[in-house]
Short mmCIF file of C-alpha atoms in Angstrom, two decimals:
data_model
loop_
_atom_site.label_atom_id
_atom_site.label_comp_id
_atom_site.label_asym_id
_atom_site.label_seq_id
_atom_site.Cartn_x
_atom_site.Cartn_y
_atom_site.Cartn_z
CA MET A 1 158.50 118.96 58.11
CA ASN A 2 160.80 116.33 59.61
CA HIS A 3 160.24 114.61 62.93
CA VAL A 4 162.91 116.64 64.77
CA LEU A 5 161.42 119.95 63.64
CA SER A 6 157.97 118.73 64.64
CA LEU A 7 159.31 117.96 68.11
CA ILE A 8 160.89 121.43 68.41
CA LEU A 9 157.63 123.11 67.43
CA SER A 10 155.79 121.01 69.99
CA PHE A 11 158.24 122.24 72.65
CA LEU A 12 157.72 125.88 71.63
CA LEU A 13 153.96 125.40 71.72
CA PHE A 14 154.19 123.93 75.20
CA THR A 15 156.29 126.89 76.39
CA PHE A 16 153.52 129.35 75.56
CA ILE A 17 150.66 127.32 77.00
CA THR A 18 150.07 127.98 80.67
CA ASN A 19 147.08 125.76 81.44
CA LEU A 20 148.91 122.48 81.99
CA PRO A 21 146.84 119.33 82.46
CA SER A 22 147.88 118.80 86.09
CA ASN A 23 149.82 120.62 88.77
CA ASN A 24 151.79 117.42 89.36
CA ALA A 25 152.82 116.99 85.74
CA ALA A 26 156.46 116.59 84.78
CA PRO A 27 156.24 116.67 80.98
CA SER A 28 158.82 114.92 78.85
CA PHE A 29 159.21 115.16 75.07
CA GLY A 30 160.05 111.95 73.26
CA ASP A 31 158.81 108.57 72.11
CA VAL A 32 155.72 107.08 73.72
CA VAL A 33 156.58 103.49 74.66
CA ASP A 34 154.51 100.44 75.44
CA THR A 35 154.94 98.08 78.38
CA ASP A 36 157.65 96.21 76.46
CA GLY A 37 159.67 99.41 76.05
CA ASN A 38 158.96 99.72 72.32
CA THR A 39 157.83 102.95 70.68
CA LEU A 40 154.14 103.20 69.84
CA THR A 41 153.51 103.41 66.11
CA GLN A 42 150.61 104.16 63.81
CA ASP A 43 151.00 100.65 62.37
CA ASN A 44 150.17 98.75 65.57
CA THR A 45 147.22 98.56 67.93
CA TYR A 46 147.25 98.81 71.73
CA ILE A 47 145.21 98.21 74.85
CA ILE A 48 145.01 101.27 77.12
CA SER A 49 145.15 100.15 80.74
CA PRO A 50 145.47 101.93 84.10
CA ALA A 51 149.09 102.51 85.07
CA ASN A 52 148.24 101.80 88.70
CA SER A 53 146.88 98.27 88.61
CA SER A 54 146.25 98.32 92.36
CA ALA A 55 143.61 101.02 91.89
CA TYR A 56 142.03 99.80 88.66
CA SER A 57 142.51 96.47 86.95
CA GLY A 58 140.65 96.74 83.66
CA GLY A 59 141.26 98.50 80.37
CA ILE A 60 139.46 101.03 78.19
CA THR A 61 136.41 99.67 76.42
CA LEU A 62 132.82 100.63 75.46
CA GLY A 63 129.66 100.70 77.50
CA LYS A 64 126.13 102.08 77.81
CA ALA A 65 126.24 104.95 80.28
CA THR A 66 122.92 106.49 79.21
CA ASN A 67 119.53 105.31 78.00
CA SER A 68 121.04 104.66 74.58
CA LYS A 69 120.62 101.16 73.21
CA CYS A 70 124.09 101.46 71.66
CA PRO A 71 127.35 101.27 73.70
CA LEU A 72 128.75 104.66 72.66
CA ASN A 73 130.55 105.69 75.86
CA VAL A 74 134.29 105.19 76.29
CA ILE A 75 134.70 103.66 79.73
CA GLN A 76 137.19 101.95 82.02
CA ASN A 77 135.93 98.57 83.21
CA ASN A 78 137.64 96.81 86.11
CA HIS A 79 136.56 93.42 84.80
CA GLU A 80 137.58 93.63 81.13
CA GLN A 81 140.92 93.74 79.37
CA GLY A 82 139.83 96.50 77.02
CA ILE A 83 139.34 96.98 73.28
CA PRO A 84 142.45 97.66 71.13
CA VAL A 85 142.89 101.19 69.79
CA LYS A 86 144.79 102.65 66.88
CA PHE A 87 146.59 106.01 67.06
CA THR A 88 146.79 108.22 63.97
CA ILE A 89 148.74 111.44 63.47
CA PRO A 90 146.78 113.28 60.74
CA GLU A 91 148.83 114.04 57.62
CA SER A 92 152.05 112.74 59.19
CA PRO A 93 154.38 110.49 57.14
CA TYR A 94 156.07 109.22 60.30
CA SER A 95 154.98 106.07 62.06
CA ASP A 96 156.35 106.69 65.57
CA ILE A 97 154.10 108.31 68.18
CA LEU A 98 155.68 111.12 70.22
CA THR A 99 154.45 112.87 73.33
CA PHE A 100 152.53 116.03 72.40
CA ASP A 101 151.69 114.72 68.91
CA TYR A 102 148.12 115.66 67.97
CA LEU A 103 146.35 112.32 67.69
CA GLU A 104 143.16 110.70 66.54
CA ILE A 105 142.21 107.60 68.56
CA GLU A 106 139.82 104.91 67.39
CA PHE A 107 138.85 101.42 68.47
CA THR A 108 139.71 98.59 66.10
CA ASN A 109 136.23 97.14 66.61
CA LYS A 110 132.88 98.82 67.07
CA PRO A 111 129.23 97.89 67.49
CA ASP A 112 127.16 97.95 64.30
CA CYS A 113 124.91 100.62 65.80
CA ALA A 114 127.77 103.16 65.95
CA GLU A 115 128.66 105.20 62.86
CA SER A 116 132.35 105.38 63.76
CA SER A 117 134.79 103.96 66.31
CA LYS A 118 136.78 107.22 66.48
CA TRP A 119 137.00 108.97 69.85
CA PHE A 120 135.58 112.46 70.29
CA VAL A 121 134.28 114.66 73.10
CA PHE A 122 130.63 115.58 73.59
CA VAL A 123 128.71 117.60 76.18
CA ASP A 124 126.21 115.69 78.30
CA ASN A 125 122.95 117.66 78.18
CA THR A 126 122.04 116.72 81.76
CA THR A 127 125.32 117.19 83.65
CA GLN A 128 127.08 119.54 81.17
CA LEU A 129 130.21 117.42 81.64
CA LYS A 130 132.40 116.69 78.64
CA TYR A 131 132.61 112.94 78.07
CA VAL A 132 134.56 110.81 75.59
CA GLY A 133 132.50 108.73 73.21
CA ILE A 134 132.32 107.23 69.73
CA GLY A 135 129.74 107.32 66.95
CA GLY A 136 128.55 110.09 64.66
CA PRO A 137 125.79 112.67 64.10
CA GLU A 138 123.16 109.95 63.80
CA ASN A 139 124.00 108.80 67.33
CA TYR A 140 124.00 112.27 68.96
CA HIS A 141 120.92 114.26 68.00
CA GLY A 142 120.85 117.61 69.80
CA VAL A 143 124.20 117.02 71.53
CA GLU A 144 127.15 119.44 71.30
CA ILE A 145 130.29 117.90 69.82
CA ILE A 146 133.65 119.46 70.79
CA ASP A 147 136.26 119.76 68.04
CA GLY A 148 139.83 118.91 68.99
CA LYS A 149 142.58 116.32 69.15
CA PHE A 150 144.08 114.07 71.80
CA LEU A 151 147.67 114.11 73.06
CA ILE A 152 149.78 111.80 75.22
CA ILE A 153 151.89 113.26 78.02
CA GLU A 154 154.54 111.36 80.00
CA TYR A 155 155.06 111.62 83.75
CA LEU A 156 158.68 110.87 84.62
CA SER A 157 158.06 110.46 88.33
CA GLU A 158 155.75 107.48 87.80
CA SER A 159 156.83 106.21 84.36
CA SER A 160 153.26 106.54 83.15
CA TYR A 161 151.24 108.58 80.70
CA SER A 162 148.11 110.68 80.63
CA LEU A 163 145.69 111.40 77.82
CA VAL A 164 144.95 115.07 77.19
CA PHE A 165 142.37 116.75 74.96
CA CYS A 166 143.23 119.97 73.09
CA PHE A 167 140.28 122.20 72.12
CA GLU A 168 140.52 123.24 68.47
CA THR A 169 138.81 126.60 69.01
CA THR A 170 140.93 127.85 71.93
CA GLY A 171 144.06 125.70 72.01
CA GLU A 172 143.43 125.01 75.70
CA TRP A 173 144.11 121.59 77.19
CA ALA A 174 142.10 119.41 79.55
CA PRO A 175 143.26 116.10 81.04
CA VAL A 176 141.14 113.01 80.50
CA GLY A 177 140.02 111.61 83.85
CA LEU A 178 137.59 109.08 85.23
CA LYS A 179 134.12 109.58 86.69
CA GLU A 180 132.62 106.53 88.35
CA PHE A 181 129.44 105.41 86.67
CA ASN A 182 128.49 102.04 88.13
CA SER A 183 130.33 100.96 91.27
CA GLU A 184 128.74 97.49 91.26
CA GLU A 185 129.99 96.78 87.74
CA GLY A 186 133.29 98.58 88.36
CA THR A 187 132.92 101.01 85.47
CA SER A 188 133.92 104.66 85.07
CA ARG A 189 133.39 107.03 82.17
CA LEU A 190 136.23 108.94 80.53
CA VAL A 191 135.60 112.65 81.09
CA LEU A 192 137.50 115.90 80.73
CA MET A 193 138.66 117.07 84.15
CA LEU A 194 139.86 120.42 85.51
CA VAL A 195 142.92 119.01 87.27
CA ASP A 196 142.93 115.30 88.03
CA ASP A 197 144.00 112.94 85.29
CA PHE A 198 144.00 109.23 84.57
CA ARG A 199 147.48 107.66 84.43
CA VAL A 200 147.69 104.96 81.77
CA LYS A 201 150.02 102.47 80.12
CA PHE A 202 149.92 101.00 76.62
CA VAL A 203 149.99 97.24 76.00
CA LYS A 204 150.66 96.08 72.46
CA ASP A 205 147.61 94.26 71.20
CA ALA A 206 147.74 90.47 71.55
CA PRO A 207 145.94 88.30 68.97
CA LEU A 208 142.59 88.60 70.73
CA ASN A 209 140.74 90.63 68.10
CA SER A 210 138.33 87.83 67.27
CA VAL A 211 137.32 87.53 70.93
CA VAL A 212 136.90 91.29 71.25
CA GLY A 213 134.94 91.41 68.02
CA ASP A 214 132.51 88.78 69.29
CA LYS A 215 132.09 90.72 72.53
CA ILE A 216 131.29 93.96 70.67
CA SER A 217 128.83 92.18 68.39
CA ASN A 218 126.98 90.93 71.47
CA MET A 219 126.63 94.54 72.70
CA ARG A 220 124.52 95.65 69.72
#
């Protein structure tokens, strides 16, 4: 299947799906670009940051939002640049990332206590909210894991993007939003929302991996 055909099928899929991520969405089909105007690729890594820097200043990183000794929760921290991520389109021979591509997202660095750095969605047993985290079965005993993939959607009116999660069992979509966790530390957890979403931008990773790696190692 070539890239053009894949894009057409994505458009047809969108036509038949009625539960859009947000009532304010103006979806556009095409390349996902970084802050330099270059297309995101599977070969590069990126920092995910808030599109509205006046509201939030920090990027997406990891933190401890529960009693876990391991930082397994994907969070937005106002005081940190963020950890680079890699986007993968399963079984795709094409490098470029398009809007509405089904994606796997994973951090380029992870704490030793986590089985995997790949993003997934799990159900919090206390709140029943669906949060984004990393790790594996060893890290989530008795916790429901939601199967699915992530997508990126563009909003023309604000030249920004939103992350969306597609449930594998139903094909329904849910936007990824923020739920404040610690106001003093300026952190919020990434969570699936009913309507509101989290507008983001993608910054090509600068050569800071060694610094980020040291920071993650200190979180063990």
